[in-house]
PDB file of C-alpha atoms in Angstrom:
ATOM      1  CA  UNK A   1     -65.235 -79.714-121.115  1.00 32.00           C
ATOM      2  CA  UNK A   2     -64.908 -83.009-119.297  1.00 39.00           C
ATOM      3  CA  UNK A   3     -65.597 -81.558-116.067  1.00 37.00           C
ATOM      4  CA  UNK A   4     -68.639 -79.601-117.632  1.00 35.00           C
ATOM      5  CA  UNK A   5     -70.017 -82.686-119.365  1.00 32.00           C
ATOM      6  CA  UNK A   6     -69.770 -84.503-115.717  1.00 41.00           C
ATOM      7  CA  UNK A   7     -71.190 -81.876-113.715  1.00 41.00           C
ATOM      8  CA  UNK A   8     -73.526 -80.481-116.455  1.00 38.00           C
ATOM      9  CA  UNK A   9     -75.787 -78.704-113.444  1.00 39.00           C
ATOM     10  CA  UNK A  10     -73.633 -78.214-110.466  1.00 41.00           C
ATOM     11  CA  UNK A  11     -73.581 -74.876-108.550  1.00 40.00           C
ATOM     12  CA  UNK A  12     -76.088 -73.315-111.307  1.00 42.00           C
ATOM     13  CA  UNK A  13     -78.464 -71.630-108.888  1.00 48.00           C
ATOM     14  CA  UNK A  14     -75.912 -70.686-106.551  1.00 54.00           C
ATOM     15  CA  UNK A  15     -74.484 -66.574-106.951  1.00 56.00           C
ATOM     16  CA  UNK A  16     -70.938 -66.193-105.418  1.00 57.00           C
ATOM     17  CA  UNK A  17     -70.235 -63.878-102.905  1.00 61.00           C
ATOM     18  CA  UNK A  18     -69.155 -60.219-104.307  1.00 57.00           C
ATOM     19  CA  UNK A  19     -66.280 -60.488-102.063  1.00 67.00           C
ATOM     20  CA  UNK A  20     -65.371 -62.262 -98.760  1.00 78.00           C
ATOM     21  CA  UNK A  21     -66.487 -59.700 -96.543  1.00 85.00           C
ATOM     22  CA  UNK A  22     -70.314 -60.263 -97.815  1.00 89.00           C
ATOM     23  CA  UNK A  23     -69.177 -64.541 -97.944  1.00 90.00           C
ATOM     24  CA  UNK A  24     -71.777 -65.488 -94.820  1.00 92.00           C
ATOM     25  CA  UNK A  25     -74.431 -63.502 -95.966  1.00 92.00           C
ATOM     26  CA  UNK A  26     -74.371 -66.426 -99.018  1.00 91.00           C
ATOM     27  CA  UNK A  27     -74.601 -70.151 -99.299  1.00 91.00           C
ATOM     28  CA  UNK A  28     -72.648 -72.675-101.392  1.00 86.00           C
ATOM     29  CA  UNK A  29     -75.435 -74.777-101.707  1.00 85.00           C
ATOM     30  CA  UNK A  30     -78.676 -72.492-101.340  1.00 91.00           C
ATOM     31  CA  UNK A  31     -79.491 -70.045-103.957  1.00 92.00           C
ATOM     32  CA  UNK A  32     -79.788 -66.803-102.669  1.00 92.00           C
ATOM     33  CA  UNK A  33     -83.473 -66.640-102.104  1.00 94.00           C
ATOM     34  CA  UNK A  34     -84.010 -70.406-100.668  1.00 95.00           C
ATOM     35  CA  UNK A  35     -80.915 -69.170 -98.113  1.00 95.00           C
ATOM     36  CA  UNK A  36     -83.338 -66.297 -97.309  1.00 96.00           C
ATOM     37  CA  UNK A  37     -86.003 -68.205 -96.458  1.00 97.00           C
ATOM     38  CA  UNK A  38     -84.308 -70.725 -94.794  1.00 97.00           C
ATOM     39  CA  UNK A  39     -82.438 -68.221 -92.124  1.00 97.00           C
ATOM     40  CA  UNK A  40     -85.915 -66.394 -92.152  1.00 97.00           C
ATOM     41  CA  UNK A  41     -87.648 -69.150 -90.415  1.00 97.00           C
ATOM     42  CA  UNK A  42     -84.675 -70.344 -88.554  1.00 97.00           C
ATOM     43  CA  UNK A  43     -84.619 -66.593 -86.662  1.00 97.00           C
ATOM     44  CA  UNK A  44     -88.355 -66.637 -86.117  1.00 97.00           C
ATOM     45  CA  UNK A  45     -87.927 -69.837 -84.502  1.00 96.00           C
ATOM     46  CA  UNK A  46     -85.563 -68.868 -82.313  1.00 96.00           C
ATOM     47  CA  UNK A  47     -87.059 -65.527 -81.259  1.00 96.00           C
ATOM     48  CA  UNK A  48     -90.096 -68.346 -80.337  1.00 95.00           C
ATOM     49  CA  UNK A  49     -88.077 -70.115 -78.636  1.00 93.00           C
ATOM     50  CA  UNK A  50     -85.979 -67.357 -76.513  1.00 93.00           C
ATOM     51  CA  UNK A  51     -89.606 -65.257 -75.766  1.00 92.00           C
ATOM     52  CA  UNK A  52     -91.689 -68.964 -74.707  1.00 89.00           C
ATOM     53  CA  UNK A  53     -88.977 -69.861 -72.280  1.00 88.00           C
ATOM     54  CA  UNK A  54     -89.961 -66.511 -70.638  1.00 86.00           C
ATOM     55  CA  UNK A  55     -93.810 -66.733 -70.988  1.00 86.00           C
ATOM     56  CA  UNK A  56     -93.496 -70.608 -70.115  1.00 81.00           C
ATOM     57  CA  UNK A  57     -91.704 -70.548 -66.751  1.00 77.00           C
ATOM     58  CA  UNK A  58     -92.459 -66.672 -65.833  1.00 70.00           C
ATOM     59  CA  UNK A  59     -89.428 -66.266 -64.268  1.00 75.00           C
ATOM     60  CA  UNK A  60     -87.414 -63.099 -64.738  1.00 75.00           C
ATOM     61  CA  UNK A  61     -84.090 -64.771 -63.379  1.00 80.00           C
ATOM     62  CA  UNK A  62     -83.933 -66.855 -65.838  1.00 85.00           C
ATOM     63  CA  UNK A  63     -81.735 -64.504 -67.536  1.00 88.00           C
ATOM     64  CA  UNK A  64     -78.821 -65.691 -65.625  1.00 91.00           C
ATOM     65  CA  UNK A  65     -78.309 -68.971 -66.872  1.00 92.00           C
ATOM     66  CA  UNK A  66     -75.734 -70.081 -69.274  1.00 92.00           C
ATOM     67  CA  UNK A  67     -77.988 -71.482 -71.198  1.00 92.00           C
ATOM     68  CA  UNK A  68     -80.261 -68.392 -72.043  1.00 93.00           C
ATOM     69  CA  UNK A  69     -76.989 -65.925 -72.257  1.00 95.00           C
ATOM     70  CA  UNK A  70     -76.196 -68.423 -74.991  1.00 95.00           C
ATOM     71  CA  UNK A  71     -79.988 -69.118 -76.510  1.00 95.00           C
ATOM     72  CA  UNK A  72     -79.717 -65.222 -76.962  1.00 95.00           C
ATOM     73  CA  UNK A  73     -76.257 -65.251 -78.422  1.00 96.00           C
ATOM     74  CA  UNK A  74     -78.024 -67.181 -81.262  1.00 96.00           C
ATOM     75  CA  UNK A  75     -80.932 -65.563 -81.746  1.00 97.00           C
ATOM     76  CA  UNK A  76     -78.176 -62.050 -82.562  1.00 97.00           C
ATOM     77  CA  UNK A  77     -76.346 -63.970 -84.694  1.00 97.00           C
ATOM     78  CA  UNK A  78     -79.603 -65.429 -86.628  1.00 97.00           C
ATOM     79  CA  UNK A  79     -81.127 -62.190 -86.382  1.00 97.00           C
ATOM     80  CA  UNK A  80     -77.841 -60.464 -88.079  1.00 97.00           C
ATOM     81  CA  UNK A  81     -77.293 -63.629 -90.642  1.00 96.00           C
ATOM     82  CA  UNK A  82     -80.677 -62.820 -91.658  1.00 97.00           C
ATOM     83  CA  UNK A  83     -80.625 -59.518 -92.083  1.00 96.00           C
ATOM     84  CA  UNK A  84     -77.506 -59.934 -94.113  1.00 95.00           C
ATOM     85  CA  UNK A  85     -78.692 -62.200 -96.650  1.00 95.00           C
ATOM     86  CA  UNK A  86     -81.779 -59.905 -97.022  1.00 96.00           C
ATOM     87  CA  UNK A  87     -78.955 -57.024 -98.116  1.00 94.00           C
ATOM     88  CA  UNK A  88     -77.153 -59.606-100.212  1.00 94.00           C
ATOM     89  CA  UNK A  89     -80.288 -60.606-102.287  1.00 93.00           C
ATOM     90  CA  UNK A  90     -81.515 -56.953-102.280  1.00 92.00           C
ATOM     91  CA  UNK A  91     -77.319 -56.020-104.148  1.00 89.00           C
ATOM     92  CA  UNK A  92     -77.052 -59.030-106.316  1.00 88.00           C
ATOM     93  CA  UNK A  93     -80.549 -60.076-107.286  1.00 85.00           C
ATOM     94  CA  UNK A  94     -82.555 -56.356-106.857  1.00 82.00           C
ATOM     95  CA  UNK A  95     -79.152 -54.793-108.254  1.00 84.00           C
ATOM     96  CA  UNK A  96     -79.129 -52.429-105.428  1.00 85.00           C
ATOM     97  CA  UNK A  97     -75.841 -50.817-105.211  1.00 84.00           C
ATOM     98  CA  UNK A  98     -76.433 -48.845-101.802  1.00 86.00           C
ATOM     99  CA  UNK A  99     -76.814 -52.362-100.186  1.00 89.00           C
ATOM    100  CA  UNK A 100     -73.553 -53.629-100.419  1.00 89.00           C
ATOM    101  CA  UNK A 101     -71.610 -51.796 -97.882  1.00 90.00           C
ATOM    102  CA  UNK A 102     -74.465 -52.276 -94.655  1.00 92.00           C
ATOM    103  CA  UNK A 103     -73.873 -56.083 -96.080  1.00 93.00           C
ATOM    104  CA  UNK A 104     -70.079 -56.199 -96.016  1.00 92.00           C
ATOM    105  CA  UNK A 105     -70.187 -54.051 -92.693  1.00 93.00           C
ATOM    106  CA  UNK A 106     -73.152 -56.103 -91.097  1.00 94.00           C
ATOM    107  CA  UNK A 107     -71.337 -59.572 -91.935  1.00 93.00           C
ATOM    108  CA  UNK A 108     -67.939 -58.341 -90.271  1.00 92.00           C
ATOM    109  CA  UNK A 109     -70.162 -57.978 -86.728  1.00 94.00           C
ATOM    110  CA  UNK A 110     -71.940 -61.304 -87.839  1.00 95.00           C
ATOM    111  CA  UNK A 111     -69.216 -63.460 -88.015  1.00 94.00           C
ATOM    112  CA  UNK A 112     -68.244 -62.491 -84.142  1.00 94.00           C
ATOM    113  CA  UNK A 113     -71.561 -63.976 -82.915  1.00 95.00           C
ATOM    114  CA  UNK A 114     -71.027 -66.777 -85.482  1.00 95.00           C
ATOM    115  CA  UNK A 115     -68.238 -67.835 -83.894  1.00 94.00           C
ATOM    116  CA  UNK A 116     -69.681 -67.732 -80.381  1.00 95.00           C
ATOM    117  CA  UNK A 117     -72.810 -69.169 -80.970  1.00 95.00           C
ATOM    118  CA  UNK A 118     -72.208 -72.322 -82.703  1.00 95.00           C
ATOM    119  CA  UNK A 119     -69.585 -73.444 -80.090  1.00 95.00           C
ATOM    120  CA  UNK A 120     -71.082 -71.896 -77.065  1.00 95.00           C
ATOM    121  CA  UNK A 121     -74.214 -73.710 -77.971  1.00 94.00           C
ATOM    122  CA  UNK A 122     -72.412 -77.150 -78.881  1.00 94.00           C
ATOM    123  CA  UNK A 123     -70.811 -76.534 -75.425  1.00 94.00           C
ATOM    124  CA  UNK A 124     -73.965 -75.781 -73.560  1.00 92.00           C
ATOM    125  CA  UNK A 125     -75.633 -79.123 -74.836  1.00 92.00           C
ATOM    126  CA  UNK A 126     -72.735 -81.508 -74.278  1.00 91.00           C
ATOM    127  CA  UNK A 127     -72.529 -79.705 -70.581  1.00 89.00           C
ATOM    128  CA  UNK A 128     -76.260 -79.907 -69.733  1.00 88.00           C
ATOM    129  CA  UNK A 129     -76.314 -83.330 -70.459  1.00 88.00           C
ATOM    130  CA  UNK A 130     -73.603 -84.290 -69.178  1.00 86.00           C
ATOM    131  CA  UNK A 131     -73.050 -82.880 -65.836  1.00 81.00           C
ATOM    132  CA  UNK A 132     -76.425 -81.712 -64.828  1.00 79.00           C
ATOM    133  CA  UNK A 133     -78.908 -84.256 -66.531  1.00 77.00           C
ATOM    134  CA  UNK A 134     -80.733 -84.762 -63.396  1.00 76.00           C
ATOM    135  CA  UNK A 135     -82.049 -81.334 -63.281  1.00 73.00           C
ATOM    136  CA  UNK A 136     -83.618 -81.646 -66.543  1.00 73.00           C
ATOM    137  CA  UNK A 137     -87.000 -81.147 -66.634  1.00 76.00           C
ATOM    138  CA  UNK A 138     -88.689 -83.367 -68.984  1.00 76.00           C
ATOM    139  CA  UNK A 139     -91.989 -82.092 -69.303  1.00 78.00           C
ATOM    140  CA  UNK A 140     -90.824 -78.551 -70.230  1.00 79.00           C
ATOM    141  CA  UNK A 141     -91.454 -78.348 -73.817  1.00 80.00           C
ATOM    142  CA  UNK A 142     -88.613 -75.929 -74.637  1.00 82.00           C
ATOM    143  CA  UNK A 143     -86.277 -77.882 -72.710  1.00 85.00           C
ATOM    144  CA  UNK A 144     -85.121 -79.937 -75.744  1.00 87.00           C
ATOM    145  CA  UNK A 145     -85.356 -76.689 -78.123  1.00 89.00           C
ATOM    146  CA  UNK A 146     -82.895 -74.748 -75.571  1.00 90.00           C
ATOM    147  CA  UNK A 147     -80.511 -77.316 -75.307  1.00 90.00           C
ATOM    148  CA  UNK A 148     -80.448 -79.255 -78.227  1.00 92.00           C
ATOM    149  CA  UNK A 149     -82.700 -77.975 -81.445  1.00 94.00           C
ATOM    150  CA  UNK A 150     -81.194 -74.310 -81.324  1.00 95.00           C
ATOM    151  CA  UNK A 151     -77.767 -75.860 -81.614  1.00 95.00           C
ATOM    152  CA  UNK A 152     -78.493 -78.182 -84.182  1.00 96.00           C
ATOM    153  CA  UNK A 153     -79.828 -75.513 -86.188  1.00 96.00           C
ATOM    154  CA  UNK A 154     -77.227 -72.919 -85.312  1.00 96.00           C
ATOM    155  CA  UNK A 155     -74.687 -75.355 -86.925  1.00 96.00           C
ATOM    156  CA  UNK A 156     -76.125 -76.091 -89.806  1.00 96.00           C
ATOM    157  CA  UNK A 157     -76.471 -72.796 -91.042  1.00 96.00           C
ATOM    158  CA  UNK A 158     -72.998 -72.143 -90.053  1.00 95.00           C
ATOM    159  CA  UNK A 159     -72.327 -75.566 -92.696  1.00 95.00           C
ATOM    160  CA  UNK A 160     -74.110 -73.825 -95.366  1.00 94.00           C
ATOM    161  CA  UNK A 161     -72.612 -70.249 -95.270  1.00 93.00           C
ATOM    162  CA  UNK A 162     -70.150 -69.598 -97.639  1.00 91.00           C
ATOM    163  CA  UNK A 163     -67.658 -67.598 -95.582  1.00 90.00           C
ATOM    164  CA  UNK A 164     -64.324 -69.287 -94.389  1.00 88.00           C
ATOM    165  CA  UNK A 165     -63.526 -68.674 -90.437  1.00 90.00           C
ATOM    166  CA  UNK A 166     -59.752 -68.363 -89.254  1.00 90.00           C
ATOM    167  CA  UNK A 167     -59.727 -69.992 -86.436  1.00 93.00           C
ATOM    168  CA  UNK A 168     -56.387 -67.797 -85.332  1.00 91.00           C
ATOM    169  CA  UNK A 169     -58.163 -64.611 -85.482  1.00 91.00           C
ATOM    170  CA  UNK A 170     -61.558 -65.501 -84.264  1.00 93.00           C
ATOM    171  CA  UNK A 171     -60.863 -68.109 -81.040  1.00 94.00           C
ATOM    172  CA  UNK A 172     -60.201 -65.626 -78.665  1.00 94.00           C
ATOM    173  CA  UNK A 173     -63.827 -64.389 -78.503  1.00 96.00           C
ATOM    174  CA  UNK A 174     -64.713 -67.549 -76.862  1.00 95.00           C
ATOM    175  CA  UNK A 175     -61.881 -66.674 -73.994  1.00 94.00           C
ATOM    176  CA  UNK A 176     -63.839 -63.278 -73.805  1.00 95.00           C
ATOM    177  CA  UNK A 177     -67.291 -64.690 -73.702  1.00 95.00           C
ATOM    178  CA  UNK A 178     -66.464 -67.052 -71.325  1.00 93.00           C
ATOM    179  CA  UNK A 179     -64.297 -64.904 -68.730  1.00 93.00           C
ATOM    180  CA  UNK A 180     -67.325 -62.461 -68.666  1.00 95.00           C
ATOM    181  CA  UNK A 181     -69.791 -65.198 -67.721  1.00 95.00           C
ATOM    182  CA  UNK A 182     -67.561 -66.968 -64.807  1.00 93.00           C
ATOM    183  CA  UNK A 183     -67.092 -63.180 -63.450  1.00 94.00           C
ATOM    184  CA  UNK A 184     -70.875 -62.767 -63.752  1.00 95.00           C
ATOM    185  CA  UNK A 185     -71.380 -65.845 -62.053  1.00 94.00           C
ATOM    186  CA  UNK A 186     -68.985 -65.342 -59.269  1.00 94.00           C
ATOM    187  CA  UNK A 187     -70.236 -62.105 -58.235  1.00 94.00           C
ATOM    188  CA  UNK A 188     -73.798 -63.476 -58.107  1.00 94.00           C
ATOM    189  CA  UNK A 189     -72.547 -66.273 -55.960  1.00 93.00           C
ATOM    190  CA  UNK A 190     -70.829 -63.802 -53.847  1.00 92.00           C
ATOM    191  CA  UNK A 191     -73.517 -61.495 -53.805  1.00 92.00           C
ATOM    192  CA  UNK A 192     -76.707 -63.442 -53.634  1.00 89.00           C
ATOM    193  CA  UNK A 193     -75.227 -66.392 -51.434  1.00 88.00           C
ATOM    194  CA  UNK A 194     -76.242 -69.118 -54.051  1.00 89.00           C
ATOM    195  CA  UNK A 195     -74.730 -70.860 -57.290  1.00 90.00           C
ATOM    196  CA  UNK A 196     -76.069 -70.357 -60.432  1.00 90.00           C
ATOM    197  CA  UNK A 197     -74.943 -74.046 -61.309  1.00 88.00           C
ATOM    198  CA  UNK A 198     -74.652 -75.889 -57.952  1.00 86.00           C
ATOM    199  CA  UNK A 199     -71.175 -78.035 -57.218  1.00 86.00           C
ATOM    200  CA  UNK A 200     -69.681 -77.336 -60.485  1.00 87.00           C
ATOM    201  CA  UNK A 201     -69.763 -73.659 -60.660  1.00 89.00           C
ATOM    202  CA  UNK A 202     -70.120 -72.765 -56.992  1.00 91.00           C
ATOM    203  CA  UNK A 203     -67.323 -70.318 -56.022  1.00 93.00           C
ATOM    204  CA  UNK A 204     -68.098 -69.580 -52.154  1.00 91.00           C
ATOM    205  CA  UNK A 205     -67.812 -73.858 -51.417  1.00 91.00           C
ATOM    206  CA  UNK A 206     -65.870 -75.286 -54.242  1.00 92.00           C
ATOM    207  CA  UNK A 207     -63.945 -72.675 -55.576  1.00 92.00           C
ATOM    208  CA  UNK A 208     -61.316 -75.198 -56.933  1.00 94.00           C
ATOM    209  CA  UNK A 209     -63.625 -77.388 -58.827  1.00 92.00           C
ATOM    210  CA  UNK A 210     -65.382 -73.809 -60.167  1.00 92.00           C
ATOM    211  CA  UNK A 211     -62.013 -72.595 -61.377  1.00 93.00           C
ATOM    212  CA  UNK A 212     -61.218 -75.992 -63.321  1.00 94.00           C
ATOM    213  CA  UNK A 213     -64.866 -75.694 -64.723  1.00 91.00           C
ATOM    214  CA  UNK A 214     -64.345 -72.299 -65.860  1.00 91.00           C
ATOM    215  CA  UNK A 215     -61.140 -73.802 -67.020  1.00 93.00           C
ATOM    216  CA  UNK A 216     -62.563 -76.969 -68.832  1.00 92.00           C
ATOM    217  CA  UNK A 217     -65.619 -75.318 -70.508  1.00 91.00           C
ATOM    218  CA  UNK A 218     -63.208 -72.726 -71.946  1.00 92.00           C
ATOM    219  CA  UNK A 219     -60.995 -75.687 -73.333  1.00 94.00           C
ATOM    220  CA  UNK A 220     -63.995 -77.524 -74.658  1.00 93.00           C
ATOM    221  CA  UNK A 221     -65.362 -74.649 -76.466  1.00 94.00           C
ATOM    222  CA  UNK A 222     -62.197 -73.525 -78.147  1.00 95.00           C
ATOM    223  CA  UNK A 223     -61.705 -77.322 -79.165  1.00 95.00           C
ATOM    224  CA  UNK A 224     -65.052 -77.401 -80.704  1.00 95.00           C
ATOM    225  CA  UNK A 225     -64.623 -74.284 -82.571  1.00 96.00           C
ATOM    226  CA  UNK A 226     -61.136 -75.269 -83.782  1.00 95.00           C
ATOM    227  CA  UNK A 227     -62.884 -78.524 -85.233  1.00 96.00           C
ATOM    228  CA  UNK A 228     -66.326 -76.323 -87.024  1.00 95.00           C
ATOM    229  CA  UNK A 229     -63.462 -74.158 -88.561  1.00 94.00           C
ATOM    230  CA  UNK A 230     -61.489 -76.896 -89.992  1.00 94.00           C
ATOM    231  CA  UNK A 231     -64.433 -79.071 -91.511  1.00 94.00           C
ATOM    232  CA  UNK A 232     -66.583 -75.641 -92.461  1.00 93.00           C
ATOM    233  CA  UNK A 233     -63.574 -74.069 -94.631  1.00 91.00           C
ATOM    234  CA  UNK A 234     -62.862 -77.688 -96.124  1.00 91.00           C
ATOM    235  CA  UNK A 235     -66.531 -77.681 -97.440  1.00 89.00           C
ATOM    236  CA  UNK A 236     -66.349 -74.397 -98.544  1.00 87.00           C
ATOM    237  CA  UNK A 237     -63.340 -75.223-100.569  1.00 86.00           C
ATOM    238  CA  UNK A 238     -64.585 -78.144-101.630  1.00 84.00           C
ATOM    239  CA  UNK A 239     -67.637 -75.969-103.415  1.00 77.00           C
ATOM    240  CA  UNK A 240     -65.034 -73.525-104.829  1.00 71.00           C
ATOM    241  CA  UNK A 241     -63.213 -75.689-106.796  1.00 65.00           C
ATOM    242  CA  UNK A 242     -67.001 -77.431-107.957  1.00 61.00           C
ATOM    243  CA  UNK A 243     -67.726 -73.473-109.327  1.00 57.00           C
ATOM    244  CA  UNK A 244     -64.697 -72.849-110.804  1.00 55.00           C
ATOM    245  CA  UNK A 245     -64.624 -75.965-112.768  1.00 55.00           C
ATOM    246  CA  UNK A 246     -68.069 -76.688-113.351  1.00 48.00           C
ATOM    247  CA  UNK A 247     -69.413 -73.134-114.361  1.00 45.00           C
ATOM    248  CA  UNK A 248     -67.728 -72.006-117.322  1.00 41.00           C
ATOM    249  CA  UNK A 249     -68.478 -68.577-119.262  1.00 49.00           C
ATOM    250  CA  UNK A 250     -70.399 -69.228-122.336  1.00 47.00           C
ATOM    251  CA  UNK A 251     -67.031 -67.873-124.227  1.00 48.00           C
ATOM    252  CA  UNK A 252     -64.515 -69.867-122.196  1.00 46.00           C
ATOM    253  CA  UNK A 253     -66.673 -73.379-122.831  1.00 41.00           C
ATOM    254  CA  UNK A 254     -66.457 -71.629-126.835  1.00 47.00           C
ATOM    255  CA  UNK A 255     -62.617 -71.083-126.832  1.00 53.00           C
ATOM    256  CA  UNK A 256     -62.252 -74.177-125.200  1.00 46.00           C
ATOM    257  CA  UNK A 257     -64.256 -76.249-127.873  1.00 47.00           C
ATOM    258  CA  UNK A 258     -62.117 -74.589-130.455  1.00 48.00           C
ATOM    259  CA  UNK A 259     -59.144 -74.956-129.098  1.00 53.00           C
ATOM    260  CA  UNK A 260     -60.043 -79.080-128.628  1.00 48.00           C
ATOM    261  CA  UNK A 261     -61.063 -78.404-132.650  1.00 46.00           C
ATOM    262  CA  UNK A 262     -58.044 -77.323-133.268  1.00 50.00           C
ATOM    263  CA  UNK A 263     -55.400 -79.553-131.054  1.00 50.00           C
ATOM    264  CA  UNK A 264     -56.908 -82.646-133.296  1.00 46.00           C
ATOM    265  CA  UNK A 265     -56.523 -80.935-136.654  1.00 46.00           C
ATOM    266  CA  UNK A 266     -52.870 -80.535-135.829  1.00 48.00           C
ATOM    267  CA  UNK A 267     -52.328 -83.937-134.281  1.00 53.00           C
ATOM    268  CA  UNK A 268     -53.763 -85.365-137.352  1.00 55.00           C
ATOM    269  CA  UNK A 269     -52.080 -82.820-139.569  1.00 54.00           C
ATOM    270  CA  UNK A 270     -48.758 -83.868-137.671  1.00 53.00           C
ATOM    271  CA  UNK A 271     -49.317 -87.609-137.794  1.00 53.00           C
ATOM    272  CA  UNK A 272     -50.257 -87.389-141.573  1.00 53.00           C
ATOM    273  CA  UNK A 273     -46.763 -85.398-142.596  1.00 51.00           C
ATOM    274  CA  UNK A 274     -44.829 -88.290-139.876  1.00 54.00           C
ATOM    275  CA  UNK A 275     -46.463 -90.794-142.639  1.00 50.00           C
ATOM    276  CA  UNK A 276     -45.572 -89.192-145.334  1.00 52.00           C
ATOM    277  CA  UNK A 277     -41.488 -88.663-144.198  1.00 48.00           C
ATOM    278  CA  UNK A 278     -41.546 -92.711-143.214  1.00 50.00           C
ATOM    279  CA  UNK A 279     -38.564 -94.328-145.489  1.00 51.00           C
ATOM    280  CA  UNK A 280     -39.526 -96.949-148.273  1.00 48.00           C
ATOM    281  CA  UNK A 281     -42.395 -94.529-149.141  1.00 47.00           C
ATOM    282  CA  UNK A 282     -42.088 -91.815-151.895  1.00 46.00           C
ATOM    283  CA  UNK A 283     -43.522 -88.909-152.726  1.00 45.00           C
ATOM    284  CA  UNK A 284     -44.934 -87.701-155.826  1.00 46.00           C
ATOM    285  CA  UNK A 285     -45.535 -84.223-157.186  1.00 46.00           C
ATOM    286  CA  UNK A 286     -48.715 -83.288-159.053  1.00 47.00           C
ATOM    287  CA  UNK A 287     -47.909 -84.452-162.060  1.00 50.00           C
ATOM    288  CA  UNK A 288     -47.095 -87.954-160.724  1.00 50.00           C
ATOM    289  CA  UNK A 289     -43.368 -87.580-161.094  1.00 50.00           C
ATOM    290  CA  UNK A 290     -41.404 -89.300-158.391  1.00 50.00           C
ATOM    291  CA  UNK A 291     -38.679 -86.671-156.275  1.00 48.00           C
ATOM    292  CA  UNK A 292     -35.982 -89.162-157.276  1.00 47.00           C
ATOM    293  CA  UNK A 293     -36.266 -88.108-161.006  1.00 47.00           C
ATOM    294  CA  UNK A 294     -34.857 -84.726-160.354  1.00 45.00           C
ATOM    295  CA  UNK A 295     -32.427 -82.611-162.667  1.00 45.00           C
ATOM    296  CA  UNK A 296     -28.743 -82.088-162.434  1.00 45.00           C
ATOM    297  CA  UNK A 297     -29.828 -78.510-161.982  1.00 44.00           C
ATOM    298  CA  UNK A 298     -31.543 -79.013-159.175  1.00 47.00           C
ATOM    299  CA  UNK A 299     -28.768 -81.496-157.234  1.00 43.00           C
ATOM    300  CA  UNK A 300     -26.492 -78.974-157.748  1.00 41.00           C
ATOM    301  CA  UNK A 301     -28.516 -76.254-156.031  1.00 46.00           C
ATOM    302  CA  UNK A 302     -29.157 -79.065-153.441  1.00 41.00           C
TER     303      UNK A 302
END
């Protein structure tokens, strides 16, 4: 009750997750229908963003930088999160039962590209700036979106899904993701006799410095995801113990109003009889007869 009187309207338009394989197709902070239309725009954005780049520099190679492999990455996980939370609303709000399982099998491929694309795009924009600045082009117009707003956004959804991410069972995609891009890269080095990303990642000249890239961008990444999985699962439990304080069944908030009823009837019933048994002060029956004034009869049965 003190808890309820505090947070009187905490968590009331949020629905919890049926169970936590449908957890990132929900928000602990979005109803479901604001989520909806929040990761709706979010993936139209993005497919903007990923199809512009194309139209905008009209170059089909484009497809083999880091930068688009990961751009893409989050426009499949968007395009999946969104998707999701379309089933989600369509089981809990429509009260479609057949909607549950494509959900709860949907999120399970979902929370693969979750993981990569949050810190592959982190990575990406901490990288390009970083190392290979120079190159930027500041009068593209999608050259802030593709290494900076897509990020941004891609993390803050990942903040306001409800789903917790083990970072024991889920780091090793990174390791996968990344070894397939350095092979990638080498064998177009090899094969068209020029880097993808010159210096750092250029295997016929430097092939030292492109192994402790490969090396260093694999560390990065897996530090970055072990830090999103540690503060993301302390918000979501954070939120859980908000619901399961804060919202109270209609019955439990009655039973727990009686029982408060109750606990000060007996306190004050127990305080009154303490009173009553304090020495110096007497008793007396009904008929105003003091209990000293008792019969032989009844000390003897005493």
């Amino acid at each position: 009750l003190r808890v309820s009187l505090h947070h009187p309207v905490v968590m009331r338009a949020q629905t919890p997750p049926l169970d936590d394989s449908t957890s990132l197709s929900c928000s602990h902070h979005l109803s479901v229908p604001h989520f909806l239309i929040w990761r709706l725009i979010v993936c139209l954005y993005f497919w903007a963003v990923l199809i512009g780049n194309f139209v905008y520099i009209r170059w089909p190679l484009l497809i083999i930088y880091l930068t688009i492999w990961t751009l893409i990455a989050c426009v499949v996980y968007m395009s999946m999160a969104t998707y999701s939370t379309y089933l989600y609303y369509q089981s809990t709000i429509k009260q479609r039962t057949d909607c549950v399982a494509k959900c709860q099998a949907l999120c399970k491929y979902a929370q693969i590209a979750q993981t990569v694309s949050c810190a592959m795009s982190l990575m990406v924009v901490l990288a390009f700036w970083l190392l290979y600045h120079q190159y930027a082009n500041l009068q593209d117009p999608f050259n802030f979106q593709v290494h900076g707003t897509t990020a941004m956004l891609t993390t803050i959804d990942f903040y306001l899904s409800s789903n917790t991410v083990a970072f024991k069972r889920t780091w090793h995609y990174l390791l996968v993701y990344g070894a397939i891009y350095s092979l990638f890269s080498l064998v177009w080095n090899v094969a068209a006799r020029w880097a993808i990303y010159p210096y750092f990642m250029d295997w016929v000249h430097y092939p030292l410095l492109s192994v402790i890239t490969f090396l260093a961008v694999l560390v990065l990444s897996v530090l970055l995801h072990l830090f999103l999985c540690w503060t993301h699962n302390k918000l979501v439990a954070k939120y859980a113990d908000v619901r399961a304080t804060a919202i109270l069944p209609a019955s439990t908030v009655k039973n727990a109003e009686v029982d408060a009823v109750e606990t000060i009837v007996v306190e004050q019933g127990s305080s009154d009889k303490q009173a009553q048994l304090e020495p110096g002060k007497e008793l007396k029956a009904e008929d105003g007869t003091p209990p000293s004034q008792t019969t032989e009869t009844d000390s003897y049965q005493d």
